[in-house]
mmCIF file of C-alpha atoms in Angstrom:
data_model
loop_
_atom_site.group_PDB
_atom_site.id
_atom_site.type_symbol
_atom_site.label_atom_id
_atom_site.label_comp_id
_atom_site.label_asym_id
_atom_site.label_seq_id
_atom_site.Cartn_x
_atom_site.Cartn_y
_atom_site.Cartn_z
ATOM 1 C CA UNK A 1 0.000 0.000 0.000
ATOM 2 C CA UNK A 2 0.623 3.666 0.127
ATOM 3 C CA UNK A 3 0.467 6.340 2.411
ATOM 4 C CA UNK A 4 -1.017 9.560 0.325
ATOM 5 C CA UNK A 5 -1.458 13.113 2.391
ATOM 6 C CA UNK A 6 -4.114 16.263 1.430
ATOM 7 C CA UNK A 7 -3.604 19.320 1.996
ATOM 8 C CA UNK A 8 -6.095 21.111 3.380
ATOM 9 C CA UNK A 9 -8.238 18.564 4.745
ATOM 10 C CA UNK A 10 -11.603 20.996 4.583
ATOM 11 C CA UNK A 11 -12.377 24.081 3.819
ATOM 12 C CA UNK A 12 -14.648 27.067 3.769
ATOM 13 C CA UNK A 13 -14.407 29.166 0.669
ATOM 14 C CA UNK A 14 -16.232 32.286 -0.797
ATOM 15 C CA UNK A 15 -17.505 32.152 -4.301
ATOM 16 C CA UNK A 16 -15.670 33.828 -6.669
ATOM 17 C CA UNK A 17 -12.389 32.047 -4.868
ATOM 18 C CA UNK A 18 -10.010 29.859 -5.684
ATOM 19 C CA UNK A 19 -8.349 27.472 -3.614
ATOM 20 C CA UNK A 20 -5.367 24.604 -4.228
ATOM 21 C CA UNK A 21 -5.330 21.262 -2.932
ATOM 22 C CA UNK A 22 -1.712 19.435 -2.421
ATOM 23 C CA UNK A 23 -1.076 15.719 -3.002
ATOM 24 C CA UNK A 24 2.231 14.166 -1.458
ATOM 25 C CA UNK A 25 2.570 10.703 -2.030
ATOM 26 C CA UNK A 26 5.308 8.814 0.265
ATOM 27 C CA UNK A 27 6.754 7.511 -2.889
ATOM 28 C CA UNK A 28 7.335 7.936 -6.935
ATOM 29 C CA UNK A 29 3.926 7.041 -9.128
ATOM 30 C CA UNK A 30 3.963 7.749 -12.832
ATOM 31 C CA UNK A 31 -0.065 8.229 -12.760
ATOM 32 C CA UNK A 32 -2.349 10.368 -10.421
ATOM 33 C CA UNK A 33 -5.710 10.936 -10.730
ATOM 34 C CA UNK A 34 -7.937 13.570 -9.297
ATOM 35 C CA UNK A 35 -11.674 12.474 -8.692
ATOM 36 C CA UNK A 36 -14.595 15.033 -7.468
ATOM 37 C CA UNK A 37 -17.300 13.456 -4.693
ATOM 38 C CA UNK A 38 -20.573 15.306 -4.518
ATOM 39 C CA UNK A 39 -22.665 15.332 -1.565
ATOM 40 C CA UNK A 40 -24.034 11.307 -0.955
ATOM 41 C CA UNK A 41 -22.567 10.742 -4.353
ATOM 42 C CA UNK A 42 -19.947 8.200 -5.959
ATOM 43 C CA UNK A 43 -16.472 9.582 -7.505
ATOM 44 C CA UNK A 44 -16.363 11.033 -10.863
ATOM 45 C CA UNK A 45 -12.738 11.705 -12.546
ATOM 46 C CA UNK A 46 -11.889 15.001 -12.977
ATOM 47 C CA UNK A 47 -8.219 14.509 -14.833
ATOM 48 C CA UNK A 48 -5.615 12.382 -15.133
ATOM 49 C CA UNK A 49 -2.192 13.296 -14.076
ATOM 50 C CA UNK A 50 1.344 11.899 -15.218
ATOM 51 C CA UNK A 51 4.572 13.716 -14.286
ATOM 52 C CA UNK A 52 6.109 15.234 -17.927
ATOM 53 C CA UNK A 53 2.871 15.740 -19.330
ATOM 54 C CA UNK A 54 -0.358 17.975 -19.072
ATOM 55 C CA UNK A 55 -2.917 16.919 -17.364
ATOM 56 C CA UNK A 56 -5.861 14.739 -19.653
ATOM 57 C CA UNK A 57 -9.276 15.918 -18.273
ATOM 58 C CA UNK A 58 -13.020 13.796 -18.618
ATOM 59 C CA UNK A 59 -15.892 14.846 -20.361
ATOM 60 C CA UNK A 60 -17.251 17.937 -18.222
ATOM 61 C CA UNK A 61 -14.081 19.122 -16.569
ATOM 62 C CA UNK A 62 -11.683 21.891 -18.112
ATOM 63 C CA UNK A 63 -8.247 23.244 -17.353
ATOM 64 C CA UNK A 64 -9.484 26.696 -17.072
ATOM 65 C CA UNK A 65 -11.203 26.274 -14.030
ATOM 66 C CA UNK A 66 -9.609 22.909 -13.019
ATOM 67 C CA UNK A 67 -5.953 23.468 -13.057
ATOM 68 C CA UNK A 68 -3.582 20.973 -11.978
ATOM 69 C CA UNK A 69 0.146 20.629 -11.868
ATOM 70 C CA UNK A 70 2.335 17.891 -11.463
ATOM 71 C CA UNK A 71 5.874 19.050 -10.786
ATOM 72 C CA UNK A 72 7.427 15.372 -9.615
ATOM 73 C CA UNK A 73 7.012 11.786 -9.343
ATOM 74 C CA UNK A 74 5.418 12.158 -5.436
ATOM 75 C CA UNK A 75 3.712 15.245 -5.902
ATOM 76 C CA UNK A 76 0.586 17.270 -7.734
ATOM 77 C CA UNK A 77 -2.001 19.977 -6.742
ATOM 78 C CA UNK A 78 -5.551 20.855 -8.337
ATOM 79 C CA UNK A 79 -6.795 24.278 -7.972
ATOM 80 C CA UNK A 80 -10.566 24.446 -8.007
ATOM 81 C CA UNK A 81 -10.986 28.309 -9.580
ATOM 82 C CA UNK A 82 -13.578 30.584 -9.412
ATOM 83 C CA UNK A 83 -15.758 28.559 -6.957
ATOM 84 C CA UNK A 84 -19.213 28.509 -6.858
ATOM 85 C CA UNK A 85 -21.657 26.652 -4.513
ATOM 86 C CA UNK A 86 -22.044 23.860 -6.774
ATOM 87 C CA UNK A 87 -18.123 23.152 -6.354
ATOM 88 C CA UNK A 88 -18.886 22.154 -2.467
ATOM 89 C CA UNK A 89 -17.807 18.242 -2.929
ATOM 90 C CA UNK A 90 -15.022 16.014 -1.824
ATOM 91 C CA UNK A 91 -11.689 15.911 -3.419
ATOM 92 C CA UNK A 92 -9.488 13.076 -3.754
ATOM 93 C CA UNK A 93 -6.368 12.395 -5.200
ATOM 94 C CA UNK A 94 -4.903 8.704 -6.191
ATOM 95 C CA UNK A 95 -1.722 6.971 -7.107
ATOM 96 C CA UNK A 96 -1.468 4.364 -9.219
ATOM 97 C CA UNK A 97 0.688 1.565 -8.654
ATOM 98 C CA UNK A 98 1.414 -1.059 -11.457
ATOM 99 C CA UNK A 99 3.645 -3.247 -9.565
ATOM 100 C CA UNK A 100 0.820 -3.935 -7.269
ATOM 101 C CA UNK A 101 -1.568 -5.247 -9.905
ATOM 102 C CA UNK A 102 -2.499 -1.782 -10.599
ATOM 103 C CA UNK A 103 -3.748 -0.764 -7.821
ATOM 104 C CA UNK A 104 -5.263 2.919 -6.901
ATOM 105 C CA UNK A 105 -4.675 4.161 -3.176
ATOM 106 C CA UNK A 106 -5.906 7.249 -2.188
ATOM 107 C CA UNK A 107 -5.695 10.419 -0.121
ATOM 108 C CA UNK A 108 -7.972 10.851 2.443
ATOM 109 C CA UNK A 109 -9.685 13.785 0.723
ATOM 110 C CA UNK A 110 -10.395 17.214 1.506
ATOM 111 C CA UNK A 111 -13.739 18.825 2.161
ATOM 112 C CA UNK A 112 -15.266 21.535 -0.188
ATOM 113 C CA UNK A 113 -17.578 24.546 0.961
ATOM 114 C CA UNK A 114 -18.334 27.472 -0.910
ATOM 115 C CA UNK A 115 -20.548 29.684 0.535
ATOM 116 C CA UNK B 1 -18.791 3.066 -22.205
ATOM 117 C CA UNK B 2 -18.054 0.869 -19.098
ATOM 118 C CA UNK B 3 -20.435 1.233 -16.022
ATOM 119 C CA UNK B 4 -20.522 -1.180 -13.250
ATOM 120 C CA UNK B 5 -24.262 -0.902 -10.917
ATOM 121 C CA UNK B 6 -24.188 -1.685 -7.463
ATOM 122 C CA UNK B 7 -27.010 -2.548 -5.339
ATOM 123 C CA UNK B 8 -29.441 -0.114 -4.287
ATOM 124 C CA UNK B 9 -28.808 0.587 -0.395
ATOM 125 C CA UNK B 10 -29.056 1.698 2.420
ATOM 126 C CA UNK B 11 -28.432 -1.557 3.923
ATOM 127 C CA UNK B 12 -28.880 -2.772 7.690
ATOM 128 C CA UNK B 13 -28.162 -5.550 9.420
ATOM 129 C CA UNK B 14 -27.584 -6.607 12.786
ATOM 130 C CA UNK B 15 -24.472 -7.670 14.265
ATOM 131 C CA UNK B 16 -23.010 -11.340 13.333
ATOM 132 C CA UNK B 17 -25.838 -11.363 10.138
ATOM 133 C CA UNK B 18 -24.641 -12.580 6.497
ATOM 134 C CA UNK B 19 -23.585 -9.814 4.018
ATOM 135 C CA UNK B 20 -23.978 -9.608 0.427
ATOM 136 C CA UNK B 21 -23.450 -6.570 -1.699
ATOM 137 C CA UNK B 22 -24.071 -7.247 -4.936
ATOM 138 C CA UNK B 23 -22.177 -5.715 -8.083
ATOM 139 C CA UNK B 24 -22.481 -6.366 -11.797
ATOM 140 C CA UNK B 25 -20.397 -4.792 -14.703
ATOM 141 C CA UNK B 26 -20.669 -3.925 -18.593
ATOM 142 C CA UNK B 27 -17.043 -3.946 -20.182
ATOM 143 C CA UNK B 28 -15.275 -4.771 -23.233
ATOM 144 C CA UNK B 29 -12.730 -7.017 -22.713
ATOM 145 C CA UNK B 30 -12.207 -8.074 -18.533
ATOM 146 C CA UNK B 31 -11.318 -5.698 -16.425
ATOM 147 C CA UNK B 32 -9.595 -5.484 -12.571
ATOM 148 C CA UNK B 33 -12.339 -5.305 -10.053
ATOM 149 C CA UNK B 34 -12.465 -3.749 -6.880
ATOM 150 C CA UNK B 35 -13.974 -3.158 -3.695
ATOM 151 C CA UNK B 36 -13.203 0.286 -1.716
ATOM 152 C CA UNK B 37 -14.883 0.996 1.475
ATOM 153 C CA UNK B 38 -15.182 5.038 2.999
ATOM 154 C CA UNK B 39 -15.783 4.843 6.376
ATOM 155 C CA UNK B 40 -17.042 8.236 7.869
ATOM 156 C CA UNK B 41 -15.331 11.317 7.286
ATOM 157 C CA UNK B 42 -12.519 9.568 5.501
ATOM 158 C CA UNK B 43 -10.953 8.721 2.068
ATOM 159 C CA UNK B 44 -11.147 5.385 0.006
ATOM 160 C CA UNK B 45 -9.342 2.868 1.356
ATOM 161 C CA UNK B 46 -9.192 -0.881 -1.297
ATOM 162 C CA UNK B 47 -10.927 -3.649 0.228
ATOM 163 C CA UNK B 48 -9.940 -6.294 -2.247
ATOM 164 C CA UNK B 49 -9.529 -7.016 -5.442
ATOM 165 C CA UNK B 50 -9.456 -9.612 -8.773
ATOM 166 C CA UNK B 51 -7.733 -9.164 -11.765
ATOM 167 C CA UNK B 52 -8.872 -12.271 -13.995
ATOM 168 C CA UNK B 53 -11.864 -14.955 -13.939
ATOM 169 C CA UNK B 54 -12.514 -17.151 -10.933
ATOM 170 C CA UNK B 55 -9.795 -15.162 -8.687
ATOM 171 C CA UNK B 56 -11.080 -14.495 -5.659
ATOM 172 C CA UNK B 57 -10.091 -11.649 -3.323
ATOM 173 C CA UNK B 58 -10.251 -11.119 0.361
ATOM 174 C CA UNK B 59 -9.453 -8.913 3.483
ATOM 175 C CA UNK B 60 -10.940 -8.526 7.046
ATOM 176 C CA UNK B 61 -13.210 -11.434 6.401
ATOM 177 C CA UNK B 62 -14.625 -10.121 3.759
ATOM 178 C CA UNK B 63 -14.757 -11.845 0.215
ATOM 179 C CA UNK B 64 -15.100 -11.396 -3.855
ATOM 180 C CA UNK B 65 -15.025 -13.705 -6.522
ATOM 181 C CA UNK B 66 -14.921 -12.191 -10.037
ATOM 182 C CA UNK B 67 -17.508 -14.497 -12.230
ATOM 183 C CA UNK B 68 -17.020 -13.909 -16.132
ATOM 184 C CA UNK B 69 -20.119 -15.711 -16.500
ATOM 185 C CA UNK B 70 -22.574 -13.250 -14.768
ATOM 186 C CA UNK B 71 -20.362 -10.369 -15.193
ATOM 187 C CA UNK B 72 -20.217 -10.007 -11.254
ATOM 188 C CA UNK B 73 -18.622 -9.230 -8.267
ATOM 189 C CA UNK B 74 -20.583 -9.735 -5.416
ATOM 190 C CA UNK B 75 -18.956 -8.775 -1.323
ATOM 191 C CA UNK B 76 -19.598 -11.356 1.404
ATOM 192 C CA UNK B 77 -18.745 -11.354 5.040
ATOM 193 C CA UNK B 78 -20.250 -13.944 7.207
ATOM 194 C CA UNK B 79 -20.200 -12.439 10.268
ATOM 195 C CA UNK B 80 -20.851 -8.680 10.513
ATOM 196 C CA UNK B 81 -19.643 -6.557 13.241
ATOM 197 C CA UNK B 82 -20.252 -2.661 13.803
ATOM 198 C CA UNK B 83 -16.915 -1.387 13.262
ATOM 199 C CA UNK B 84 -18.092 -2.527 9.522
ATOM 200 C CA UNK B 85 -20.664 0.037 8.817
ATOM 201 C CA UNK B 86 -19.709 2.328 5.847
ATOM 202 C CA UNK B 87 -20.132 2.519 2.227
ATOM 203 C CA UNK B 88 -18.519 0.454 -0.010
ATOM 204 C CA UNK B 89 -18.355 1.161 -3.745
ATOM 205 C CA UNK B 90 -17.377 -1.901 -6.688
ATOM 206 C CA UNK B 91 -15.051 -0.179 -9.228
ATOM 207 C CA UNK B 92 -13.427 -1.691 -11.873
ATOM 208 C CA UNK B 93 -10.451 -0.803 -14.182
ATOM 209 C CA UNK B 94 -8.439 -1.449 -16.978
ATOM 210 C CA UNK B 95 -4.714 -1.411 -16.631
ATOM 211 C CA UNK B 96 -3.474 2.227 -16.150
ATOM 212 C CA UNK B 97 -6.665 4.266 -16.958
ATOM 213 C CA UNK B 98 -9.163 5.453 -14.323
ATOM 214 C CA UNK B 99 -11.563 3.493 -12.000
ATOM 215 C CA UNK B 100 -14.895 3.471 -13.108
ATOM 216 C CA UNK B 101 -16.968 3.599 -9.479
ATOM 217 C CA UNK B 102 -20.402 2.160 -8.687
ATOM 218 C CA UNK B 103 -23.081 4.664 -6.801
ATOM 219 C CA UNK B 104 -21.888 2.762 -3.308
ATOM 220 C CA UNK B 105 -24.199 0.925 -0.428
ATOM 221 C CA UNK B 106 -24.112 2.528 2.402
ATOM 222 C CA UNK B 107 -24.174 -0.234 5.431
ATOM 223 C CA UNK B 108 -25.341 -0.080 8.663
ATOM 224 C CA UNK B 109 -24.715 -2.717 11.227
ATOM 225 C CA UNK B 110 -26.594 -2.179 14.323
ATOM 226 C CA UNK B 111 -25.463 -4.244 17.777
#
């Protein structure tokens, strides 16, 4: 397994904000993913991540108010711009790890209000 | 596209009952399947998992068997406790690309 840390763990945001979430990973992945949790919901991907690249985003989700960077193998962040109430979800990031029958372990998520 | 439908919930059950949670899949081609489990306030953490027909996977007591045939992958624990009671969403995948997630059974075990 994996041990994969958020940054912030909630928050409380006014609309028209933006706020960045951070991803550490406690070792190198080629492939993160970033999937959105609304309210009583299940997880929808917002992009895919790998390190060297830009980031490939789903059907519904664009860079321009999705952002996300991936500087190194352990690390990537996803700015959620120009909030509005409907952003209010759960965010979590996973790792992929192929040597481990390609398994996904993720962060523990952080906790979306806009107000 | 790929979807995988989990059954409806909430479920409840008392303590030491028999669980099933069942899950069914359309793919092309087989993929990995999963089980994650969110227990309250937290993140996903991976149950178990198959990669290929007739595997089975297991953890904590509880169990999956991937069947081809019926394109399922139903959970099982034979004993419940209360320390179980969460949701728990089937996903599947194909290699590198993203899990595809179920809508997740939220379970309630009551003592």
């Amino acid at each position: 397994s994996a041990v994969i840390s958020q940054k912030p763990s909630r928050d409380i945001c006014q609309r028209g904000t933006s706020l960045t979430i951070q991803c550490q990973v406690d070792s190198q992945v080629t492939m993160m993913f970033w999937y959105r949790q609304q309210p009583g919901q299940s997880l929808t991907l917002i992009a895919t991540a790998n390190q060297g690249s830009e980031a490939t985003y789903e059907s519904g989700f664009v860079i321009d108010k999705f952002p996300i960077s991936r500087p190194n193998l352990t690390f990537s962040t996803l700015t959620v711009s120009n909030m509005s109430p409907e952003d209010s979800s759960i965010y979590l990031c996973s790792a992929l790890f192929p040597g481990q029958g390609y398994e996904q372990y993720f962060g523990p998520g952080t906790r979306l209000t806009v107000t | 596209g790929d979807s995988v439908t989990q059954m409806e919930g909430p479920v409840t059950l008392s303590e030491e009952a028999f669980l099933t949670i069942n899950c069914t899949y359309t793919a092309t081609g087989y993929p990995s399947l999963f089980w994650y489990v969110q227990y309250p306030g937290e993140g996903l953490q991976l149950l178990l998992k198959a990669t290929k027909a007739d595997d089975k996977g297991s953890n904590k007591g509880f169990e999956a068997t991937y069947r081809k045939e019926t394109t399922s992958f139903h959970l099982e624990k034979g004993s419940v406790q209360v320390s179980d009671s969460a949701v728990y969403f089937c996903a599947l995948s194909f290699g590198n690309e993203k899990l595809t997630f179920g809508t997740g059974t939220r379970l309630t075990i009551i003592p």
